[in-house]
Structures are given as C-alpha cells and as structure tokens.
C-alpha cells in the first residue's frame, strides 16, 4: 500500500459563477486569487472554506479507499494464520 496511490487533485469552483479557472500571482503564496470568469477576488482561506463540501467529499472517498486497502493488506499478511481472522 502506497500513499501515492491515494493522492488526489481537487478542482475548486467559484461560488459566484461556478468557474474552475483562477488567476493568481505564483510569487505570493497567500496572495489574492481571482476567478478568471467573473473576476471575483478570493483569499486562499475563503476559497477553501467555500469549497469545503467538495474537499470533505474527496477526503471521505480517500478514507474509504485507504481502509479497504489496509484491510486487504492485513488479510494478505495473515492469510496462512489459523489464529488470526480479519473480517
């Protein structure tokens, strides 16, 4: 099991127009982020907060996959044992 298998890229959306294209100055980490469609300006924290549901759904999907992979690895590791059973 590798964490590389569980990395995701989440597309954030503008809460005003639903656009997915943003402009920002790459030299500034916490600089303003502007929607390329409606030109609304967000802070980084504001954009993350307004896309919280999208982010939470992606995190839940990854959690489910990690748990399933971990159970499969445990079953594989203890396959021949008559004393340990994984359900």
mmCIF file of C-alpha atoms in Angstrom:
data_model
loop_
_atom_site.group_PDB
_atom_site.id
_atom_site.type_symbol
_atom_site.label_atom_id
_atom_site.label_comp_id
_atom_site.label_asym_id
_atom_site.label_seq_id
_atom_site.Cartn_x
_atom_site.Cartn_y
_atom_site.Cartn_z
ATOM 1 C CA UNK A 1 0.000 0.000 0.000
ATOM 2 C CA UNK A 2 1.431 3.311 -1.054
ATOM 3 C CA UNK A 3 0.166 6.785 -0.264
ATOM 4 C CA UNK A 4 0.975 7.766 -3.837
ATOM 5 C CA UNK A 5 -1.973 5.603 -4.878
ATOM 6 C CA UNK A 6 -4.282 7.789 -2.804
ATOM 7 C CA UNK A 7 -3.251 11.281 -3.847
ATOM 8 C CA UNK A 8 -5.963 13.412 -5.420
ATOM 9 C CA UNK A 9 -6.231 16.701 -7.214
ATOM 10 C CA UNK A 10 -9.406 18.524 -6.249
ATOM 11 C CA UNK A 11 -10.885 21.083 -8.614
ATOM 12 C CA UNK A 12 -12.130 24.124 -6.711
ATOM 13 C CA UNK A 13 -15.050 26.191 -8.015
ATOM 14 C CA UNK A 14 -16.006 29.844 -7.776
ATOM 15 C CA UNK A 15 -19.057 30.145 -5.525
ATOM 16 C CA UNK A 16 -20.394 33.040 -7.606
ATOM 17 C CA UNK A 17 -20.256 31.727 -11.186
ATOM 18 C CA UNK A 18 -19.152 28.095 -10.813
ATOM 19 C CA UNK A 19 -15.996 28.695 -12.830
ATOM 20 C CA UNK A 20 -12.978 26.480 -12.279
ATOM 21 C CA UNK A 21 -10.261 28.760 -13.708
ATOM 22 C CA UNK A 22 -8.424 31.101 -11.373
ATOM 23 C CA UNK A 23 -5.615 33.622 -11.714
ATOM 24 C CA UNK A 24 -3.065 34.362 -9.017
ATOM 25 C CA UNK A 25 0.469 35.612 -8.622
ATOM 26 C CA UNK A 26 2.650 32.491 -8.206
ATOM 27 C CA UNK A 27 5.207 34.515 -6.233
ATOM 28 C CA UNK A 28 2.679 35.129 -3.436
ATOM 29 C CA UNK A 29 1.514 32.039 -1.550
ATOM 30 C CA UNK A 30 -1.250 33.837 0.353
ATOM 31 C CA UNK A 31 -1.952 36.463 -2.290
ATOM 32 C CA UNK A 32 -5.371 37.148 -3.774
ATOM 33 C CA UNK A 33 -6.921 34.597 -6.128
ATOM 34 C CA UNK A 34 -9.158 35.925 -8.902
ATOM 35 C CA UNK A 35 -11.832 33.976 -10.764
ATOM 36 C CA UNK A 36 -10.997 34.134 -14.469
ATOM 37 C CA UNK A 37 -14.695 34.165 -15.422
ATOM 38 C CA UNK A 38 -16.414 36.646 -13.093
ATOM 39 C CA UNK A 39 -13.257 38.356 -11.746
ATOM 40 C CA UNK A 40 -14.302 37.905 -8.116
ATOM 41 C CA UNK A 41 -11.297 38.077 -5.794
ATOM 42 C CA UNK A 42 -10.871 35.483 -3.027
ATOM 43 C CA UNK A 43 -8.342 34.926 -0.298
ATOM 44 C CA UNK A 44 -6.900 31.411 -0.179
ATOM 45 C CA UNK A 45 -8.744 30.647 3.071
ATOM 46 C CA UNK A 46 -12.038 31.968 1.689
ATOM 47 C CA UNK A 47 -11.782 29.805 -1.450
ATOM 48 C CA UNK A 48 -11.028 26.711 0.646
ATOM 49 C CA UNK A 49 -13.882 27.484 3.066
ATOM 50 C CA UNK A 50 -16.393 27.971 0.232
ATOM 51 C CA UNK A 51 -15.321 24.668 -1.361
ATOM 52 C CA UNK A 52 -15.422 22.795 1.948
ATOM 53 C CA UNK A 53 -18.090 20.338 0.813
ATOM 54 C CA UNK A 54 -16.094 19.339 -2.284
ATOM 55 C CA UNK A 55 -12.957 18.910 -0.176
ATOM 56 C CA UNK A 56 -14.793 16.900 2.511
ATOM 57 C CA UNK A 57 -16.281 14.548 -0.104
ATOM 58 C CA UNK A 58 -12.844 13.925 -1.615
ATOM 59 C CA UNK A 59 -11.358 13.252 1.840
ATOM 60 C CA UNK A 60 -14.159 10.776 2.623
ATOM 61 C CA UNK A 61 -13.519 8.920 -0.659
ATOM 62 C CA UNK A 62 -9.803 8.644 0.093
ATOM 63 C CA UNK A 63 -10.501 7.464 3.663
ATOM 64 C CA UNK A 64 -12.758 4.696 2.348
ATOM 65 C CA UNK A 65 -10.119 3.578 -0.157
ATOM 66 C CA UNK A 66 -7.344 3.588 2.458
ATOM 67 C CA UNK A 67 -9.397 1.496 4.907
ATOM 68 C CA UNK A 68 -10.259 -1.026 2.181
ATOM 69 C CA UNK A 69 -6.622 -1.258 1.062
ATOM 70 C CA UNK A 70 -5.435 -1.643 4.664
ATOM 71 C CA UNK A 71 -7.895 -4.488 5.293
ATOM 72 C CA UNK A 72 -6.733 -6.196 2.102
ATOM 73 C CA UNK A 73 -3.095 -5.865 3.193
ATOM 74 C CA UNK A 74 -3.899 -7.328 6.629
ATOM 75 C CA UNK A 75 -5.770 -10.254 5.061
ATOM 76 C CA UNK A 76 -2.816 -10.862 2.760
ATOM 77 C CA UNK A 77 -0.316 -10.681 5.639
ATOM 78 C CA UNK A 78 -2.237 -13.126 7.845
ATOM 79 C CA UNK A 79 -3.606 -15.385 5.097
ATOM 80 C CA UNK A 80 -1.977 -18.587 6.376
ATOM 81 C CA UNK A 81 -2.640 -17.998 10.081
ATOM 82 C CA UNK A 82 -5.287 -20.128 11.727
ATOM 83 C CA UNK A 83 -5.245 -17.928 14.856
ATOM 84 C CA UNK A 84 -5.931 -14.503 13.296
ATOM 85 C CA UNK A 85 -9.008 -13.829 11.185
ATOM 86 C CA UNK A 86 -9.716 -10.436 9.570
ATOM 87 C CA UNK A 87 -13.369 -9.670 8.806
#
